Protein backbone atom coordinates (compact mmCIF):
# COMPACT_ATOMS: atom_id res chain seq x y z
CA UNK A 1 0.00 0.00 0.00
CA UNK A 2 1.22 3.47 -0.86
CA UNK A 3 2.27 5.45 2.21
CA UNK A 4 -0.01 8.31 1.16
CA UNK A 5 -2.98 5.90 1.27
CA UNK A 6 -2.48 5.05 4.93
CA UNK A 7 -5.09 6.38 7.32
CA UNK A 8 -3.95 9.18 9.61
CA UNK A 9 -5.62 10.01 12.91
CA UNK A 10 -6.07 13.50 14.34
CA UNK A 11 -7.64 14.84 17.52
CA UNK A 12 -8.49 18.54 17.30
CA UNK A 13 -9.49 20.64 20.32
CA UNK A 14 -11.85 23.61 20.42
CA UNK A 15 -11.29 26.41 22.93
CA UNK A 16 -14.26 25.45 25.09
CA UNK A 17 -12.76 21.99 25.74
CA UNK A 18 -9.52 23.49 27.11
CA UNK A 19 -10.78 26.62 28.86
CA UNK A 20 -9.63 27.32 32.42
CA UNK A 21 -12.24 28.42 34.97
CA UNK A 22 -10.27 31.31 36.42
CA UNK A 23 -13.11 32.41 38.70
CA UNK A 24 -12.45 29.62 41.20
CA UNK A 25 -8.75 28.92 40.88
CA UNK A 26 -6.37 31.20 39.07
CA UNK A 27 -2.61 31.21 38.59
CA UNK A 28 -1.79 33.97 36.15
CA UNK A 29 1.96 33.40 36.45
CA UNK A 30 1.72 30.40 34.11
CA UNK A 31 -0.33 29.20 31.16
CA UNK A 32 -1.78 25.73 30.71
CA UNK A 33 -4.87 23.93 29.52
CA UNK A 34 -7.43 22.49 31.90
CA UNK A 35 -7.47 18.90 33.17
CA UNK A 36 -9.40 17.73 30.10
CA UNK A 37 -6.30 18.01 27.93
CA UNK A 38 -4.24 15.72 30.17
CA UNK A 39 -7.18 13.32 30.54
CA UNK A 40 -7.42 12.90 26.76
CA UNK A 41 -3.65 12.55 26.43
CA UNK A 42 -3.78 9.81 29.08
CA UNK A 43 -6.46 8.00 27.07
CA UNK A 44 -4.29 8.02 23.95
CA UNK A 45 -1.30 6.74 25.90
CA UNK A 46 -3.26 4.03 27.73
CA UNK A 47 -4.48 2.74 24.37
CA UNK A 48 -0.88 2.77 23.10
CA UNK A 49 -1.79 4.76 19.98
CA UNK A 50 0.37 7.83 20.63
CA UNK A 51 2.42 7.07 17.51
CA UNK A 52 -0.70 7.06 15.33
CA UNK A 53 -2.86 9.83 16.83
CA UNK A 54 -1.67 13.41 16.47
CA UNK A 55 -3.11 16.09 18.75
CA UNK A 56 -3.87 19.35 16.95
CA UNK A 57 -4.53 22.77 18.47
CA UNK A 58 -5.74 25.34 15.91
CA UNK A 59 -4.12 28.78 15.88
CA UNK A 60 -7.61 30.20 16.41
CA UNK A 61 -7.78 28.33 19.73
CA UNK A 62 -4.34 29.48 20.88
CA UNK A 63 -5.24 33.08 20.03
CA UNK A 64 -8.59 32.93 21.77
CA UNK A 65 -7.16 31.40 24.93
CA UNK A 66 -4.49 34.10 25.01
CA UNK A 67 -7.17 36.79 24.83
CA UNK A 68 -9.22 35.01 27.50
CA UNK A 69 -6.44 34.81 30.07
CA UNK A 70 -5.47 38.46 29.50
CA UNK A 71 -9.07 39.63 29.92
CA UNK A 72 -9.60 37.52 33.04
CA UNK A 73 -6.25 38.65 34.48
CA UNK A 74 -7.20 42.30 34.10
CA UNK A 75 -10.64 41.72 35.60
CA UNK A 76 -9.52 39.69 38.62
CA UNK A 77 -6.45 41.84 39.28
CA UNK A 78 -8.70 44.85 39.75
CA UNK A 79 -10.93 42.84 42.10
CA UNK A 80 -7.88 41.62 44.02
CA UNK A 81 -6.50 45.14 44.43
CA UNK A 82 -9.83 46.37 45.75
CA UNK A 83 -9.96 43.50 48.24
CA UNK A 84 -6.46 43.86 49.68
CA UNK A 85 -6.81 47.63 49.95
CA UNK A 86 -9.71 47.19 52.37
CA UNK A 87 -8.38 44.37 54.56
CA UNK A 88 -5.13 44.01 56.49
CA UNK A 89 -3.85 41.26 58.77
CA UNK A 90 -0.75 41.20 60.99
CA UNK A 91 0.01 37.66 59.81
CA UNK A 92 0.39 38.69 56.14
CA UNK A 93 2.40 41.27 54.28
CA UNK A 94 1.48 41.91 50.64
CA UNK A 95 3.83 43.83 48.41
CA UNK A 96 3.10 44.93 44.86
CA UNK A 97 5.73 43.99 42.30
CA UNK A 98 6.94 46.35 39.63
CA UNK A 99 4.49 46.91 36.79
CA UNK A 100 4.75 44.43 33.92
CA UNK A 101 3.26 44.27 30.47
CA UNK A 102 1.02 41.27 31.06
CA UNK A 103 0.16 40.57 27.38
CA UNK A 104 3.88 40.30 26.62
CA UNK A 105 4.49 38.29 29.79
CA UNK A 106 1.80 35.69 29.07
CA UNK A 107 2.78 35.42 25.41
CA UNK A 108 6.18 34.14 26.57
CA UNK A 109 4.51 31.69 28.99
CA UNK A 110 2.30 30.39 26.16
CA UNK A 111 5.31 29.78 23.93
CA UNK A 112 6.98 27.92 26.81
CA UNK A 113 3.86 25.78 27.25
CA UNK A 114 3.72 25.01 23.52
CA UNK A 115 7.30 23.80 23.70
CA UNK A 116 6.60 21.78 26.84
CA UNK A 117 3.67 19.81 25.41
CA UNK A 118 5.42 19.28 22.07
CA UNK A 119 8.44 17.66 23.72
CA UNK A 120 6.45 14.96 25.49
CA UNK A 121 5.49 11.52 24.19
CA UNK A 122 2.55 12.69 22.09
CA UNK A 123 2.76 14.51 18.78
CA UNK A 124 1.18 17.96 19.10
CA UNK A 125 0.84 20.32 16.15
CA UNK A 126 -0.76 23.70 15.48
CA UNK A 127 -3.35 24.04 12.71
CA UNK A 128 -2.85 27.38 10.94
CA UNK A 129 -5.66 29.88 10.46
CA UNK A 130 -7.63 29.34 7.26
CA UNK A 131 -6.00 30.98 4.26
CA UNK A 132 -7.51 33.72 2.11
CA UNK A 133 -8.86 31.00 -0.18
CA UNK A 134 -11.52 30.25 2.46
CA UNK A 135 -12.61 33.86 2.92
CA UNK A 136 -15.41 33.65 0.35
CA UNK A 137 -16.85 30.63 2.15
CA UNK A 138 -16.86 32.52 5.47
CA UNK A 139 -18.64 35.49 3.87
CA UNK A 140 -21.26 33.20 2.33
CA UNK A 141 -21.90 31.58 5.71
CA UNK A 142 -22.46 34.98 7.29
CA UNK A 143 -24.92 36.21 4.66
CA UNK A 144 -26.80 32.91 4.48
CA UNK A 145 -26.74 32.49 8.29
CA UNK A 146 -25.32 29.00 7.89
CA UNK A 147 -23.72 27.17 10.82
CA UNK A 148 -21.70 27.98 12.77
CA UNK A 149 -22.93 31.58 12.29
CA UNK A 150 -26.40 30.50 13.34
CA UNK A 151 -26.60 31.38 17.05
CA UNK A 152 -29.66 31.07 19.25
CA UNK A 153 -30.78 34.57 18.25
CA UNK A 154 -30.07 33.90 14.55
CA UNK A 155 -27.71 36.86 14.22
CA UNK A 156 -25.43 36.35 11.24
CA UNK A 157 -22.58 38.31 12.82
CA UNK A 158 -22.40 35.91 15.74
CA UNK A 159 -19.98 33.06 15.34
CA UNK A 160 -17.14 34.50 13.27
CA UNK A 161 -14.54 32.75 15.41
CA UNK A 162 -16.36 29.45 15.04
CA UNK A 163 -16.61 29.94 11.28
CA UNK A 164 -12.90 30.73 11.05
CA UNK A 165 -12.11 27.67 13.14
CA UNK A 166 -14.35 25.44 11.03
CA UNK A 167 -12.83 26.69 7.78
CA UNK A 168 -9.37 26.04 9.25
CA UNK A 169 -10.38 22.44 9.97
CA UNK A 170 -11.83 21.98 6.48
CA UNK A 171 -8.68 23.33 4.86
CA UNK A 172 -6.55 21.12 7.09
CA UNK A 173 -8.59 18.04 6.15
CA UNK A 174 -8.32 18.86 2.45
CA UNK A 175 -4.54 18.81 2.81
CA UNK A 176 -4.56 15.56 4.82
CA UNK A 177 -6.64 13.15 2.79
CA UNK A 178 -7.69 9.72 4.06
CA UNK A 179 -7.86 11.03 7.61
CA UNK A 180 -9.98 10.26 10.63
CA UNK A 181 -10.57 13.29 12.81
CA UNK A 182 -12.03 13.76 16.26
CA UNK A 183 -13.12 17.34 16.83
CA UNK A 184 -13.63 17.90 20.56
CA UNK A 185 -15.99 20.84 20.96
CA UNK A 186 -18.77 21.64 23.41
CA UNK A 187 -20.16 24.25 21.05
CA UNK A 188 -23.72 23.50 19.98
CA UNK A 189 -23.06 25.30 16.68
CA UNK A 190 -21.15 22.24 15.49
CA UNK A 191 -23.72 19.61 14.60
CA UNK A 192 -25.26 17.54 11.84
CA UNK A 193 -25.18 20.32 9.24
CA UNK A 194 -21.41 20.68 9.48
CA UNK A 195 -20.87 16.92 9.58
CA UNK A 196 -22.86 16.68 6.34
CA UNK A 197 -20.84 19.52 4.82
CA UNK A 198 -17.59 17.79 5.77
CA UNK A 199 -18.69 14.51 4.20
CA UNK A 200 -19.80 16.20 0.99
CA UNK A 201 -16.53 18.11 0.59
CA UNK A 202 -14.04 15.53 1.87
CA UNK A 203 -15.39 12.12 0.96
CA UNK A 204 -12.18 10.20 1.67
CA UNK A 205 -11.98 11.30 5.32
CA UNK A 206 -14.27 11.09 8.33
CA UNK A 207 -15.07 13.51 11.13
CA UNK A 208 -16.40 12.75 14.61
CA UNK A 209 -17.63 15.68 16.70
CA UNK A 210 -17.37 14.82 20.40
CA UNK A 211 -18.86 17.00 23.13
CA UNK A 212 -17.40 15.35 26.24
CA UNK A 213 -14.63 13.03 27.40
CA UNK A 214 -16.87 9.96 27.32
CA UNK A 215 -17.54 10.43 23.61
CA UNK A 216 -13.82 10.98 22.96
CA UNK A 217 -13.01 7.80 24.90
CA UNK A 218 -15.43 5.73 22.81
CA UNK A 219 -13.98 7.00 19.55
CA UNK A 220 -10.36 6.56 20.63
CA UNK A 221 -11.09 2.97 21.66
CA UNK A 222 -12.60 2.31 18.23
CA UNK A 223 -9.47 3.72 16.62
CA UNK A 224 -7.20 1.61 18.83
CA UNK A 225 -9.11 -1.55 17.91
CA UNK A 226 -8.86 -0.61 14.25
CA UNK A 227 -5.13 0.17 14.45
CA UNK A 228 -4.18 -3.11 16.15
CA UNK A 229 -6.99 -5.45 17.12
CA UNK A 230 -4.57 -8.04 18.53
CA UNK A 231 -2.92 -5.82 21.14
CA UNK A 232 -6.01 -3.71 21.84
CA UNK A 233 -6.90 -3.22 25.49
CA UNK A 234 -9.82 -0.93 26.42
CA UNK A 235 -9.22 1.94 28.79
CA UNK A 236 -9.65 0.83 32.37
CA UNK A 237 -12.36 2.79 34.10
CA UNK A 238 -10.73 4.85 36.80
CA UNK A 239 -13.15 5.06 39.71
CA UNK A 240 -11.44 7.82 41.72
CA UNK A 241 -14.44 10.07 41.04
CA UNK A 242 -17.08 7.34 41.09
CA UNK A 243 -18.73 8.60 44.27
CA UNK A 244 -19.10 12.18 43.05
CA UNK A 245 -20.23 10.98 39.61
CA UNK A 246 -22.94 8.89 41.25
CA UNK A 247 -24.03 11.95 43.24
CA UNK A 248 -24.04 14.16 40.12
CA UNK A 249 -26.44 11.67 38.56
CA UNK A 250 -28.70 11.78 41.61
CA UNK A 251 -31.79 13.82 42.29
CA UNK A 252 -30.08 15.57 45.20
CA UNK A 253 -27.62 17.35 42.92
CA UNK A 254 -30.31 18.47 40.47
CA UNK A 255 -32.51 19.75 43.29
CA UNK A 256 -29.66 21.69 44.91
CA UNK A 257 -28.68 23.61 41.79
CA UNK A 258 -32.26 24.79 41.25
CA UNK A 259 -33.48 25.35 44.82
CA UNK A 260 -30.42 27.36 45.79
CA UNK A 261 -30.49 30.66 43.93
CA UNK A 262 -27.19 30.92 42.06
CA UNK A 263 -28.55 33.26 39.39
CA UNK A 264 -27.71 31.03 36.44
CA UNK A 265 -31.29 30.13 35.49
CA UNK A 266 -33.90 32.45 34.05
CA UNK A 267 -36.40 34.08 36.39
CA UNK A 268 -39.72 35.68 35.46
CA UNK A 269 -43.38 35.98 36.35
CA UNK A 270 -44.35 33.76 33.40
CA UNK A 271 -42.24 30.85 34.69
CA UNK A 272 -44.08 28.58 37.12
CA UNK A 273 -41.35 26.00 37.75
CA UNK A 274 -37.83 25.06 36.69
CA UNK A 275 -36.15 21.67 36.49
CA UNK A 276 -32.60 20.63 35.63
CA UNK A 277 -31.39 17.54 33.79
CA UNK A 278 -27.77 16.40 33.58
CA UNK A 279 -26.71 15.88 29.96
CA UNK A 280 -23.02 15.14 30.50
CA UNK A 281 -20.12 15.50 32.93
CA UNK A 282 -17.27 17.11 31.04
CA UNK A 283 -14.57 17.65 33.66
CA UNK A 284 -13.95 16.97 37.35
CA UNK A 285 -11.05 18.59 39.14
CA UNK A 286 -10.21 18.47 42.85
CA UNK A 287 -9.15 21.98 43.87
CA UNK A 288 -8.39 21.51 47.57
CA UNK A 289 -8.65 18.81 50.18
CA UNK A 290 -8.01 18.30 53.87
CA UNK A 291 -9.05 15.85 56.55
CA UNK A 292 -12.61 17.18 56.78
CA UNK A 293 -13.51 18.29 53.27
CA UNK A 294 -12.73 18.35 49.55
CA UNK A 295 -13.46 21.09 47.03
CA UNK A 296 -14.23 20.20 43.43
CA UNK A 297 -14.64 22.18 40.25
CA UNK A 298 -16.91 20.40 37.78
CA UNK A 299 -17.90 21.25 34.23
CA UNK A 300 -21.23 19.87 33.09
CA UNK A 301 -23.74 20.23 30.32
CA UNK A 302 -27.25 20.80 31.67
CA UNK A 303 -30.68 20.97 30.13
CA UNK A 304 -32.85 23.49 31.97
CA UNK A 305 -36.61 23.27 31.47
CA UNK A 306 -38.97 26.12 32.30
CA UNK A 307 -42.69 25.45 32.67
CA UNK A 308 -44.79 28.47 31.74
CA UNK A 309 -48.13 29.78 32.98
CA UNK A 310 -49.75 29.22 29.59
CA UNK A 311 -48.96 25.51 29.77
CA UNK A 312 -46.01 25.62 27.42
CA UNK A 313 -42.37 25.08 28.26
CA UNK A 314 -38.97 26.34 27.18
CA UNK A 315 -35.70 24.47 27.46
CA UNK A 316 -32.08 25.46 26.99
CA UNK A 317 -28.78 23.61 26.95
CA UNK A 318 -26.02 25.31 28.95
CA UNK A 319 -22.44 24.58 29.89
CA UNK A 320 -22.10 25.13 33.63
CA UNK A 321 -19.17 25.46 35.98
CA UNK A 322 -20.03 24.06 39.41
CA UNK A 323 -18.17 24.33 42.69
CA UNK A 324 -18.90 21.44 45.04
CA UNK A 325 -17.72 20.73 48.57
CA UNK A 326 -17.66 17.27 50.10
CA UNK A 327 -18.01 17.45 53.88
CA UNK A 328 -16.72 14.79 56.27
CA UNK A 329 -16.49 12.31 53.41
CA UNK A 330 -20.29 12.01 53.38
CA UNK A 331 -22.26 15.06 52.21
CA UNK A 332 -21.92 16.80 48.84
CA UNK A 333 -22.93 20.45 48.79
CA UNK A 334 -23.21 22.73 45.74
CA UNK A 335 -21.47 26.01 46.59
CA UNK A 336 -21.78 27.86 43.29
CA UNK A 337 -23.07 27.40 39.74
CA UNK A 338 -22.42 29.68 36.79
CA UNK A 339 -22.54 29.61 33.02
CA UNK A 340 -19.23 29.15 31.26
CA UNK A 341 -20.50 29.43 27.68
CA UNK A 342 -23.22 31.75 26.44
CA UNK A 343 -23.78 29.93 23.12
CA UNK A 344 -26.73 27.87 24.36
CA UNK A 345 -29.36 26.29 22.20
CA UNK A 346 -32.91 27.22 23.09
CA UNK A 347 -36.11 25.49 22.05
CA UNK A 348 -39.79 26.00 22.75
CA UNK A 349 -42.62 23.52 22.75
PDB file of C-alpha atoms in Angstrom, residues 7 25 29 47 91 97 170 186 216 261 267 285 326:
ATOM      1  CA  UNK A   7      -5.093   6.378   7.325  1.00  0.00           C
ATOM      2  CA  UNK A  25      -8.749  28.916  40.880  1.00  0.00           C
ATOM      3  CA  UNK A  29       1.961  33.403  36.447  1.00  0.00           C
ATOM      4  CA  UNK A  47      -4.476   2.741  24.375  1.00  0.00           C
ATOM      5  CA  UNK A  91       0.007  37.659  59.805  1.00  0.00           C
ATOM      6  CA  UNK A  97       5.731  43.989  42.296  1.00  0.00           C
ATOM      7  CA  UNK A 170     -11.831  21.979   6.478  1.00  0.00           C
ATOM      8  CA  UNK A 186     -18.773  21.635  23.411  1.00  0.00           C
ATOM      9  CA  UNK A 216     -13.818  10.984  22.962  1.00  0.00           C
ATOM     10  CA  UNK A 261     -30.495  30.663  43.926  1.00  0.00           C
ATOM     11  CA  UNK A 267     -36.405  34.081  36.393  1.00  0.00           C
ATOM     12  CA  UNK A 285     -11.045  18.593  39.145  1.00  0.00           C
ATOM     13  CA  UNK A 326     -17.660  17.271  50.105  1.00  0.00           C
TER      14      UNK A 326
END
